[in-house]
Tab-separated table of C-alpha atoms in Angstrom:
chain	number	residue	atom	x	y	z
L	1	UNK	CA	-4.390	16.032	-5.573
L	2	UNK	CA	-0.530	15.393	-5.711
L	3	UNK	CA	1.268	12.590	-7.573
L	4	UNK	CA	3.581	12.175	-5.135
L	5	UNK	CA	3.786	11.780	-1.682
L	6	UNK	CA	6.065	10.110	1.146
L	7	UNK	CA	4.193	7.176	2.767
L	8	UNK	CA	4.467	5.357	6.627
L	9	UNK	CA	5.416	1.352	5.621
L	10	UNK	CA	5.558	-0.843	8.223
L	11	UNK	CA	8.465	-3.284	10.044
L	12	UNK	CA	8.067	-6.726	11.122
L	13	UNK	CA	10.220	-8.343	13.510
L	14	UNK	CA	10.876	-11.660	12.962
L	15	UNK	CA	13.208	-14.281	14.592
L	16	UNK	CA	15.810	-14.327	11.343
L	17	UNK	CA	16.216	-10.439	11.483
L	18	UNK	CA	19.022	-8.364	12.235
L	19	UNK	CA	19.495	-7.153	15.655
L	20	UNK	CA	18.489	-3.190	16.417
L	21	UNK	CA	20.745	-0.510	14.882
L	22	UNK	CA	22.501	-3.839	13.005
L	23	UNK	CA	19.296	-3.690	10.814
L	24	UNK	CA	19.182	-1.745	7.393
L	25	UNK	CA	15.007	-2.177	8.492
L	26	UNK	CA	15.612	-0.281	11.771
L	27	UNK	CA	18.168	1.790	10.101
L	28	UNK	CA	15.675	3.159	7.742
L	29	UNK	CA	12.776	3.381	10.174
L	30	UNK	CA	14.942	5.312	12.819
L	31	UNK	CA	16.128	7.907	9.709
L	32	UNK	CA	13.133	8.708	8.238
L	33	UNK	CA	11.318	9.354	11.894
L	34	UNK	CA	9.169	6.310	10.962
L	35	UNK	CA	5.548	7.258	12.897
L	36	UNK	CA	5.272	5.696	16.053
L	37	UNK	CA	8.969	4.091	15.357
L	38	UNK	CA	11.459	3.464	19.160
L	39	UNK	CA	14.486	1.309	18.202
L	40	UNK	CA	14.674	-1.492	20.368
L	41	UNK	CA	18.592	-2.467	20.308
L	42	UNK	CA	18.068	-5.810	21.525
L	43	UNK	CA	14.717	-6.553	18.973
L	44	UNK	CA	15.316	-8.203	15.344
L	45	UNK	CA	14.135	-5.947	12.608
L	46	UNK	CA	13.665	-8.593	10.027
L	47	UNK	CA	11.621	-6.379	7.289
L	48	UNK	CA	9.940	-3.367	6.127
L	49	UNK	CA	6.767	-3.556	3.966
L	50	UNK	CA	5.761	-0.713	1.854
L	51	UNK	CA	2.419	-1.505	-0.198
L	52	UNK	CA	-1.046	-1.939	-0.056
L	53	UNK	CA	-1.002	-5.702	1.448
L	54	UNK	CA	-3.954	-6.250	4.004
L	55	UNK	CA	-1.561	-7.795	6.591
L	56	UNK	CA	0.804	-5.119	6.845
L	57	UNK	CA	-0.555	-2.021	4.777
L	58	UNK	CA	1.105	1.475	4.430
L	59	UNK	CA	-0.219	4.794	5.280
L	60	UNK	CA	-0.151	8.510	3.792
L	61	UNK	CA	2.240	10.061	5.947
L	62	UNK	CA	0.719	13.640	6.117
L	63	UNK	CA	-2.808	12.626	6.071
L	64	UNK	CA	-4.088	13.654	9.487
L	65	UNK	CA	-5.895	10.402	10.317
L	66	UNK	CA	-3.129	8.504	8.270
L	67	UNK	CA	-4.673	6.754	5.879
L	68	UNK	CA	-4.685	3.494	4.587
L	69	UNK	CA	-2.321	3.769	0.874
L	70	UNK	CA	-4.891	1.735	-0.275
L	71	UNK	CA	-8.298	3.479	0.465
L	72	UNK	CA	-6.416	6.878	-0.881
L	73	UNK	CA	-6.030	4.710	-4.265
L	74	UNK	CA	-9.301	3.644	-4.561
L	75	UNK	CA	-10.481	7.333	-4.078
L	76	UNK	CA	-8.059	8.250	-6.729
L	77	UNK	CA	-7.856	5.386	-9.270
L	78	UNK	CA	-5.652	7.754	-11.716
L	79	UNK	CA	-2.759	7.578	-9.754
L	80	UNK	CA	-2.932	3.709	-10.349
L	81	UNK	CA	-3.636	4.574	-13.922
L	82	UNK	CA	-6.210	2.870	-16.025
L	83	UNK	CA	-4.490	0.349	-17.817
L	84	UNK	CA	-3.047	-0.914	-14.662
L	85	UNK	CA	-6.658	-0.790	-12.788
L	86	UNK	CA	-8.011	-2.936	-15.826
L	87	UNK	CA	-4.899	-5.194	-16.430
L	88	UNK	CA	-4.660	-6.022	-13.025
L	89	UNK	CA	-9.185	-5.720	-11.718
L	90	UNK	CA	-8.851	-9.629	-10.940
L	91	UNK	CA	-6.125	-8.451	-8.137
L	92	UNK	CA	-8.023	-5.958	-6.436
L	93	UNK	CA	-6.679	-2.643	-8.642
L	94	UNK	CA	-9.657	-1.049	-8.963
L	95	UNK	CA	-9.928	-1.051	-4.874
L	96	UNK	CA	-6.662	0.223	-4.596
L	97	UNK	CA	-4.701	-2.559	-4.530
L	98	UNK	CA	-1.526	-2.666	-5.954
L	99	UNK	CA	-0.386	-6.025	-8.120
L	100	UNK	CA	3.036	-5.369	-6.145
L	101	UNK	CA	4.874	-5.770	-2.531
L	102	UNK	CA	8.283	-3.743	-2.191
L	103	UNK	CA	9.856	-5.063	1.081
L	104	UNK	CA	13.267	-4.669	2.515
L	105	UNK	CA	15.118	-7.202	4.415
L	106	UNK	CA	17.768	-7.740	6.821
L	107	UNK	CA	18.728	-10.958	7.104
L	108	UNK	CA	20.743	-12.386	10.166
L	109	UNK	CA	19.681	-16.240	10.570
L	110	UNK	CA	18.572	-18.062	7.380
L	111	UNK	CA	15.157	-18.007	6.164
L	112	UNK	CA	13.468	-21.094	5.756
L	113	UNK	CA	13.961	-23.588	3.237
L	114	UNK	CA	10.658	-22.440	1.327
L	115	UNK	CA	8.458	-22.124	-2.270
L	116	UNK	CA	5.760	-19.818	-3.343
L	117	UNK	CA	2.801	-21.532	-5.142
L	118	UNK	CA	1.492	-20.512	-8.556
L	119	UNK	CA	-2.082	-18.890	-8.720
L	120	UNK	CA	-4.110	-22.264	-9.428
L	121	UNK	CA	-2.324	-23.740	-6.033
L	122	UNK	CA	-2.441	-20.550	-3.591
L	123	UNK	CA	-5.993	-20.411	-4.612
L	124	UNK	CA	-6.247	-23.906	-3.514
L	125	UNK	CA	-4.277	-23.490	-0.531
L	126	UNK	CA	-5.910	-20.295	0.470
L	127	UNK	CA	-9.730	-22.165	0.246
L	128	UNK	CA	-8.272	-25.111	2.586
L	129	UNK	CA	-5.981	-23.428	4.999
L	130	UNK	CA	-6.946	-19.496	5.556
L	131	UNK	CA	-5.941	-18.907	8.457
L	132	UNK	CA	-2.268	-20.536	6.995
L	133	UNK	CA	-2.238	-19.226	3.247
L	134	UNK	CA	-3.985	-16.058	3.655
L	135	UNK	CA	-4.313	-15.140	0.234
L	136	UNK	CA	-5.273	-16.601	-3.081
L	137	UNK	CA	-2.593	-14.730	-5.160
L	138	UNK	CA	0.857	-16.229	-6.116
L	139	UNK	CA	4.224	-14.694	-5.203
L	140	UNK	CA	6.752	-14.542	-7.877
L	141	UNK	CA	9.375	-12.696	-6.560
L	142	UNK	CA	12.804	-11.059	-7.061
L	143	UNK	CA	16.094	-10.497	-4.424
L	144	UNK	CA	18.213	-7.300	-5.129
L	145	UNK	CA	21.499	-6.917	-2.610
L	146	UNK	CA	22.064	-4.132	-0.949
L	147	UNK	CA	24.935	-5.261	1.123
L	148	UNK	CA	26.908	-8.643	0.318
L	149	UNK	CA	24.073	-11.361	0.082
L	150	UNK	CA	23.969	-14.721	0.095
L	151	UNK	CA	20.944	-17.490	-0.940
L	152	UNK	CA	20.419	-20.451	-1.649
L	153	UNK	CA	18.055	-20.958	-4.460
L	154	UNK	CA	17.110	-23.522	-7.313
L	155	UNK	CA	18.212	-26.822	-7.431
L	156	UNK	CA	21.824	-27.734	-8.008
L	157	UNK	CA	23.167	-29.532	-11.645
L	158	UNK	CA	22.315	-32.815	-11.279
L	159	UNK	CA	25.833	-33.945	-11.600
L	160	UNK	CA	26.268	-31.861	-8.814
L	161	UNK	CA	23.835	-33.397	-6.699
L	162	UNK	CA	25.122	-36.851	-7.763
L	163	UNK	CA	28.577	-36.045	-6.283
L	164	UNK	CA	27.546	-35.731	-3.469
L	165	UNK	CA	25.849	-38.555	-2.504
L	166	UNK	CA	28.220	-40.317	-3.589
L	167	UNK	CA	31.210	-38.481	-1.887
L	168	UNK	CA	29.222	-37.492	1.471
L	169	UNK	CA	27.663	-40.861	3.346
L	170	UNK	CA	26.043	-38.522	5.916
L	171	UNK	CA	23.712	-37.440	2.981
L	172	UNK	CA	23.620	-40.376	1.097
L	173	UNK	CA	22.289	-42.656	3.763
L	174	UNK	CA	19.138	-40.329	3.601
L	175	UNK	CA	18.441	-41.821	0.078
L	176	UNK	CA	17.318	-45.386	-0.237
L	177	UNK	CA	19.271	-47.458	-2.550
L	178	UNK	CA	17.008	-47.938	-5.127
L	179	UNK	CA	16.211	-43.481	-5.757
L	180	UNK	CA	19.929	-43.491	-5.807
L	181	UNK	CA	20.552	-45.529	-8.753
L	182	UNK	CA	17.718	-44.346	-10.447
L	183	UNK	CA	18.967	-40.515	-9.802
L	184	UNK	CA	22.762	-41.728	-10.773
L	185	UNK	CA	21.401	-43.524	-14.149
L	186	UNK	CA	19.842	-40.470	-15.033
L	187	UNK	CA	22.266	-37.480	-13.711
L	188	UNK	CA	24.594	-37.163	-16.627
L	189	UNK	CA	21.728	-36.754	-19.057
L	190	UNK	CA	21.829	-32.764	-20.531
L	191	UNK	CA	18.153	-32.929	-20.689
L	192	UNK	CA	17.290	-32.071	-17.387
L	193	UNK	CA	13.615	-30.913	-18.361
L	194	UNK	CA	13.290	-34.787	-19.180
L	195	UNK	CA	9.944	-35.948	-17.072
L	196	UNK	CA	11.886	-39.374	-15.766
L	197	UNK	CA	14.733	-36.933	-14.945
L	198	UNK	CA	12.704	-34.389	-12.961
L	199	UNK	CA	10.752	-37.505	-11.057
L	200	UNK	CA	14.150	-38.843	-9.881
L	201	UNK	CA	15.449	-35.588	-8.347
L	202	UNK	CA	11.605	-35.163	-6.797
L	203	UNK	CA	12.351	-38.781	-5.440
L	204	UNK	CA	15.654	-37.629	-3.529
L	205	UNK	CA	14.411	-34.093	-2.414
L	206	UNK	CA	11.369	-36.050	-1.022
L	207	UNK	CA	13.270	-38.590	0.303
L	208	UNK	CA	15.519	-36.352	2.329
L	209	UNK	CA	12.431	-33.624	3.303
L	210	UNK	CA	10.750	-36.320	4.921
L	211	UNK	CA	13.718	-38.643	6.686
L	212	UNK	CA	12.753	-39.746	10.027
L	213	UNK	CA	14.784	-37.654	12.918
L	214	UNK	CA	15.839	-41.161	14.096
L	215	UNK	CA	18.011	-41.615	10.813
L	216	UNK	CA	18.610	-37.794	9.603
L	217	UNK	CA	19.636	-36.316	13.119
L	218	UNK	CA	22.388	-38.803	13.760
L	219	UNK	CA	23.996	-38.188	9.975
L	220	UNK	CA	23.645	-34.272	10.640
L	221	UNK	CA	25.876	-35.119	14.039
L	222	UNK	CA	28.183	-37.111	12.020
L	223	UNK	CA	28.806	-34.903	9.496
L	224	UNK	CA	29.284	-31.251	11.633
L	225	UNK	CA	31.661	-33.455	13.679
L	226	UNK	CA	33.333	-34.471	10.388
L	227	UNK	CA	34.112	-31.119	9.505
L	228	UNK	CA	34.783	-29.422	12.153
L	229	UNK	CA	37.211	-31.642	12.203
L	230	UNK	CA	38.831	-30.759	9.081
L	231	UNK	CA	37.204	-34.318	7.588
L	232	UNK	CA	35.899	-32.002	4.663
L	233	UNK	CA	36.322	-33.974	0.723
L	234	UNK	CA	37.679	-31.653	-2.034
L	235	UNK	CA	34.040	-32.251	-3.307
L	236	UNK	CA	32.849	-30.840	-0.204
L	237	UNK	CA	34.603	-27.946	0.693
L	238	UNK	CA	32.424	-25.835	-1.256
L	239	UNK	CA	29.312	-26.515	1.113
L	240	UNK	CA	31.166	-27.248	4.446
L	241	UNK	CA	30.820	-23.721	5.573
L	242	UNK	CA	27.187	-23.213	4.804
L	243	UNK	CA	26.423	-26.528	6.687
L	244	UNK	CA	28.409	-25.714	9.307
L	245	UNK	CA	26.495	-22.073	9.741
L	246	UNK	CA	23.141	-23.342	9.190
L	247	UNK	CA	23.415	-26.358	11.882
L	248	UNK	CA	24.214	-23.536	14.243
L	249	UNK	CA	21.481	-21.521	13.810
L	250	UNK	CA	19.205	-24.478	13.798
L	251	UNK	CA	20.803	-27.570	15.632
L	252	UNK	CA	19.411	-30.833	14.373
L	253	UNK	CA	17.413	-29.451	11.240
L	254	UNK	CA	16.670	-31.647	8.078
L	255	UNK	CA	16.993	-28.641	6.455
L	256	UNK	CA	20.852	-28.141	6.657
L	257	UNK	CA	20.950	-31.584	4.177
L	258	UNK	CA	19.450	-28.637	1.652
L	259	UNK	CA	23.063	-27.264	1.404
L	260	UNK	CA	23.734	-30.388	-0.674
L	261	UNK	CA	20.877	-30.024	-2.984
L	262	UNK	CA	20.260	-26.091	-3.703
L	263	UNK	CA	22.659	-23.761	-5.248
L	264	UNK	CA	24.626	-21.662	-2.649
L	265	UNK	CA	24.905	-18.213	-4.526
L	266	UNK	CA	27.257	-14.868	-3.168
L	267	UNK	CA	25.897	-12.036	-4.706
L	268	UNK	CA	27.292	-8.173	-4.224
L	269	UNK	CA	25.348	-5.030	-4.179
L	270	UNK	CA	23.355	-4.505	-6.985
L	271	UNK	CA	22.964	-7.923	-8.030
L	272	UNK	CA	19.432	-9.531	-8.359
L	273	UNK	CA	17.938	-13.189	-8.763
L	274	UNK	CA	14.283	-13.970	-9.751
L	275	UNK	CA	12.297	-17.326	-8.511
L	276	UNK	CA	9.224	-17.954	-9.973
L	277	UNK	CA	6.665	-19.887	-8.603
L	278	UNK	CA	7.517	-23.671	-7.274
L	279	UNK	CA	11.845	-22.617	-7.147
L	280	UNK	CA	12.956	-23.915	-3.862
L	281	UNK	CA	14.825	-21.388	-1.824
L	282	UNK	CA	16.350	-19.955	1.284
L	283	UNK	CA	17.949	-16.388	1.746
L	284	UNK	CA	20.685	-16.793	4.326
L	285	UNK	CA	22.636	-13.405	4.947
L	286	UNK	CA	22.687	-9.589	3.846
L	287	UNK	CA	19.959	-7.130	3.043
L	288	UNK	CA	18.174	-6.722	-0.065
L	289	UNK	CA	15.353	-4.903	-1.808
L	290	UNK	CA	13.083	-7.245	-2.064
L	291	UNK	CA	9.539	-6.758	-4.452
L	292	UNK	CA	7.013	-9.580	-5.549
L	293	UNK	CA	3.652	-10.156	-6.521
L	294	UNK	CA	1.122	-9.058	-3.666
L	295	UNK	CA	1.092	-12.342	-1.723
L	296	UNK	CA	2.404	-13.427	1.842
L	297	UNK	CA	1.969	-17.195	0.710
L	298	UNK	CA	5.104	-18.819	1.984
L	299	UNK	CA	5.005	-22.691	1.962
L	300	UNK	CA	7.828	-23.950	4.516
L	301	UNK	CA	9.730	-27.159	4.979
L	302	UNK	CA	12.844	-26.503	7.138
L	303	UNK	CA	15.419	-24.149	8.857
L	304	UNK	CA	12.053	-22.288	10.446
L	305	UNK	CA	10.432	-22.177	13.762
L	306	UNK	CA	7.579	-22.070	11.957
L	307	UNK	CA	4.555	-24.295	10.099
L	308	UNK	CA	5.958	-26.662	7.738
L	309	UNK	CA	4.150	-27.660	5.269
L	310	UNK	CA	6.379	-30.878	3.116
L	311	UNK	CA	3.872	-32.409	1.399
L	312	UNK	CA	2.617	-29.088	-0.441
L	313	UNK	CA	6.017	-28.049	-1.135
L	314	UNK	CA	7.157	-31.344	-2.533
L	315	UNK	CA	4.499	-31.807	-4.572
L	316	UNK	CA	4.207	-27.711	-5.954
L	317	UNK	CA	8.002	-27.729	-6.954
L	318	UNK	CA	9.630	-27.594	-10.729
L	319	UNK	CA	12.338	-29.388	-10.049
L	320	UNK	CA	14.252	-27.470	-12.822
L	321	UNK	CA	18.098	-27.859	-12.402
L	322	UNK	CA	20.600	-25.433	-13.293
L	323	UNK	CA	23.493	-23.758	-12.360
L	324	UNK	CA	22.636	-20.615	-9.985
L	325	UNK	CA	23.291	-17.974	-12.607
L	326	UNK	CA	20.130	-18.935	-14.424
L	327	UNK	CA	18.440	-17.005	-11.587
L	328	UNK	CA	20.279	-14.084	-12.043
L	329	UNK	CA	18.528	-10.928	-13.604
L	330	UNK	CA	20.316	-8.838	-16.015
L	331	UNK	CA	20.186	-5.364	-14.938
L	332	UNK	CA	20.424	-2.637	-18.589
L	333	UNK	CA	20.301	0.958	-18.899
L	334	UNK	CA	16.834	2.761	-17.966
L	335	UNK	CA	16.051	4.078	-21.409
L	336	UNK	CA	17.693	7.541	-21.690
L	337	UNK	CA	18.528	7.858	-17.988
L	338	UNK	CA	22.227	8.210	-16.823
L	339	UNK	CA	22.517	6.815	-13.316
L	340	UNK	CA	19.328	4.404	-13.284
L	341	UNK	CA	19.773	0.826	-14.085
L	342	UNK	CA	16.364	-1.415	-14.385
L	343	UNK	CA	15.718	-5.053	-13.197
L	344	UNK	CA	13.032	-6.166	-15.500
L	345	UNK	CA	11.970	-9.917	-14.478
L	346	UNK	CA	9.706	-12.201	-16.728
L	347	UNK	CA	6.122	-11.706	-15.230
L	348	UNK	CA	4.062	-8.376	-15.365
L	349	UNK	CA	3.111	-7.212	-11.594
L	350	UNK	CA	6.393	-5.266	-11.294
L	351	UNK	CA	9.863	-3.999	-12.333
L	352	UNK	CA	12.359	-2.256	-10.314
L	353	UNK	CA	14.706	0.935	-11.027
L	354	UNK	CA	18.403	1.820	-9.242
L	355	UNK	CA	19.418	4.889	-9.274
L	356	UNK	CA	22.918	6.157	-7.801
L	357	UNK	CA	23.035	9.469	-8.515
L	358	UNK	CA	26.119	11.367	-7.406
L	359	UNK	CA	26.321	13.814	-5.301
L	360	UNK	CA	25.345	17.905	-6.443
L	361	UNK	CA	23.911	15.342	-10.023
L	362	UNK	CA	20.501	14.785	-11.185
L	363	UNK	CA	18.733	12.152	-12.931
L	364	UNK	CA	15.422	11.830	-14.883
L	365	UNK	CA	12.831	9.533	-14.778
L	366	UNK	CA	10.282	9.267	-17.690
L	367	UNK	CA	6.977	8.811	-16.884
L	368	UNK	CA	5.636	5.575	-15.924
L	369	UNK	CA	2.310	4.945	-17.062
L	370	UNK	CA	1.540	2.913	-13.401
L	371	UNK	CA	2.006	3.469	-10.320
L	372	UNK	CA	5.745	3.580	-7.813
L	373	UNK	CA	6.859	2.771	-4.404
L	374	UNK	CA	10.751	4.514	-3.579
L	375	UNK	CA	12.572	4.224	-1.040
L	376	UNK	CA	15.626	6.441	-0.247
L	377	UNK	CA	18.592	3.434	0.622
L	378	UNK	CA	21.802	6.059	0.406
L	379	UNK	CA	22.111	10.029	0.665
L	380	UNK	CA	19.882	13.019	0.368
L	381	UNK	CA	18.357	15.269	-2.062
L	382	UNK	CA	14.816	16.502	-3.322
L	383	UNK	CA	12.187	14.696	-5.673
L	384	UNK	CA	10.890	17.280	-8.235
L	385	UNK	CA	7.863	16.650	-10.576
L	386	UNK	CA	5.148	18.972	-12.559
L	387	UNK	CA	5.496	22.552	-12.016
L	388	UNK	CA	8.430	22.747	-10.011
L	389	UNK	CA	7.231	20.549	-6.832
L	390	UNK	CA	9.323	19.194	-5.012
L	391	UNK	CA	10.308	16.981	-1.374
L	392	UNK	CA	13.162	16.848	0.554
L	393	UNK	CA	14.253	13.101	1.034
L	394	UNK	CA	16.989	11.306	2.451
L	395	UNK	CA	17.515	7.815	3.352
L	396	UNK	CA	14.366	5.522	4.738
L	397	UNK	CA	11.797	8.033	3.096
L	398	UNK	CA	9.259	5.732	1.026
L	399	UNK	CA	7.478	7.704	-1.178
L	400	UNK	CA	4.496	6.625	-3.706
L	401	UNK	CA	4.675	8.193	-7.604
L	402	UNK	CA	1.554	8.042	-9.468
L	403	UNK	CA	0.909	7.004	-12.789
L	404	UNK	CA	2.022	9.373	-15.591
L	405	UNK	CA	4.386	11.877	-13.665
L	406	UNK	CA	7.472	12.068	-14.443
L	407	UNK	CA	9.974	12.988	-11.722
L	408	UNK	CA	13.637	14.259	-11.544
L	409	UNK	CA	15.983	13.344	-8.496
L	410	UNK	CA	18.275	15.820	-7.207
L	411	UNK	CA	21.502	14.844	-5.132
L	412	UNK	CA	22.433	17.035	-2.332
L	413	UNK	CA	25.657	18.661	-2.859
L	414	UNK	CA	28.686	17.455	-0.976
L	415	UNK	CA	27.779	14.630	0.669
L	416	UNK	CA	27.189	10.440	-0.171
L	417	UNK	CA	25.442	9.549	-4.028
L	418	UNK	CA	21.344	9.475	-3.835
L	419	UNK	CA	20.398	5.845	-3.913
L	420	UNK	CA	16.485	5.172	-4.451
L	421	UNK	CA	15.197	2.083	-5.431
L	422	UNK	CA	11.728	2.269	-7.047
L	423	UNK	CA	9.233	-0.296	-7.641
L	424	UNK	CA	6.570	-0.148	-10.240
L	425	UNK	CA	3.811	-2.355	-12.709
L	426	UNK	CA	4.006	-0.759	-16.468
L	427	UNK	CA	0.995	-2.351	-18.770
L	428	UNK	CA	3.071	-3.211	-21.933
């Protein structure tokens, strides 16, 4: 049995994606020879999943009848590891399951203004709407760029938000009177974990999620009109562009008013942001790495084609409020390791490693007592581990690592740096 092995994940085209060769997803599929894989320049590659989720799941590449990642698992439980099998039996580990979902995603329309539920409500969810929420886990989940990204995510300061209903009419008219004054009375406070503070921004985010079309649609004309027009506020200048680029990609959308009430964060390559459970958010351009707890529970309320779902997501929010760096993750060092950094957020089910290793260098991985998903992003080289085995890779290759092998990445000489991002769940 061999620790490590390259593995067929899956794409997903979606309406948001990137178009064809445009798309780091189809980019990726179309290098690595992806199984079954024909580039379709006109088709949006939206996201690849690599994991053991039951909607989507990967395969063993060389296994003649390719099978499932997670039946192989389940017939070998060490690669998993036991700590993570027993840490982790309530998720499914001991079938084969892994607590994790690596993902990447290309992003050409904005994603929907959306949460994730905590365990207690996706179990609730799941029991009530199946076919809708079609799992019972919760979906913590962290965003790291590969190419120039941008998001929206957490709620603004409340000062901030105050602003602008004051300064922008458009917005303000979407907020009775009365949640207004009770927000404004309460905005300069620097407690915003106050309860009477978090009920009055619930009060305006409700109040604007669920604005008739009648009264919302008419602002949302006034106010593209306005700036296109070059009728933008010095206040408002910050947000004009993001309105302006979300009404075009969905005319007439409550959710463009979100641009007033969620941070608007640019983030470069190898930059990361976390949102737990009940964070309000909506990627809008770039491609990341993507990895979260194995889930596909997405509750929706605007900017989306699809199921919307208000009164869950009002209700299942934290309504923390804080500038958009409190999202950020902190990259550090990889313990000994020279070209890996690691993005270590707050919650167990997974952590995830960058290296850039340059080209004709090698780096060292310890081992990781639980199981990996990599994925080649930049250049070529070999994976080495135990007694001198080894793969060629290069980028799109996805490969699994078990539990307890360590593994040394070689760069090919000559050529671009090796970049791998690797997923993983450590028992601490």
């Amino acid at each position: 049995m061999t620790t490590v092995f390259k593995i067929i994940p899956t794409t997903q085209k979606y309406d948001w994606g990137k178009i064809g060769s445009f798309s780091k997803v189809a980019q990726y599929a179309a290098a690595s020879k992806l199984p079954g894989f024909t580039l379709d320049d006109n088709a949006p590659y939206a996201e690849l999943w690599m994991g053991t989720h039951h909607t989507s799941p990967s395969r063993l590449l060389d296994s003649p009848s390719q099978e499932k990642l997670s039946n192989y698992l389940a017939a070998h439980p060490s690669l998993i590891g036991a700590r993570v099998v027993e840490g982790f039996k309530d998720d499914g580990a001991a079938e084969g399951n892994l607590p994790f979902l690596f993902k990447v995603l290309a992003i050409e329309k904005a994603l929907s203004i959306q949460t994730h539920p905590d365990k207690e409500t996706a179990r609730k969810l799941h029991a009530e709407r199946p076919n809708v929420y079609k799992d019972a886990n919760h979906k913590p989940e962290m965003a790291l760029a590969l190419t120039p990204f941008q998001a929206m995510c957490g709620f603004l300061p409340l000062a901030r938000i105050a602003d602008y209903l004051v300064d922008t009419p458009e917005f303000a008219a979407l907020v009775p009177q009365a949640i207004q004054e009770r927000f404004l009375s309460v905005a300069s406070t620097e407690d915003s974990t106050d309860p009477k503070v978090k009920k009055a921004l619930k009060e305006v985010f409700s109040a604007v999620m669920t604005a008739e079309a009648s009264l919302f649609q008419p602002e949302l004309e006034k106010l593209i009109a306005r700036f296109k027009s070059g009728g933008a506020k010095p206040s408002e200048k910050d947000v004009r562009d993001l309105v302006v680029r979300l009404d075009s990609q969905f005319p007439g959308d409550i959710g463009v008013f979100c641009a007033f009430l969620l941070n608007h964060l640019s983030m470069n390559p190898g930059e990361a942001i976390f949102l737990a459970a009940g964070e309000p958010h909506a990627y809008v351009s770039g491609d990341i790495v993507e990895c979260m707890a194995t889930s596909d529970n997405v509750i929706r309320a605007g900017l989306t084609p699809k199921l919307r779902d208000v009164p869950n997501l009002v209700a299942g929010l934290t309504y923390n409020s804080a500038h958009a760096s409190e999202h950020l993750v902190a990259p550090r060092p990889f313990q000994s390791s020279s070209h890996s950094t690691l993005y270590d957020p707050p919650i167990p089910e997974f952590s995830v490693l960058r290296a850039v290793v340059p080209a004709g260098g090698a780096e060292s991985h310890r081992p990781i007592d639980g199981p990996s998903i990599a994925i080649v992003t930049g250049g070529r080289g070999t994976v080495e581990w135990g007694c001198r085995e080894e793969l060629d890779i290069s980028e799109g290759d996805v490969l699994f690592i078990g539990a307890g092998e360590g593994v040394e990445l070689r760069s090919a000489s000559g050529g671009d740096d090796l970049v791998v991002h690797r997923a993983f769940v450590e028992v601490k």
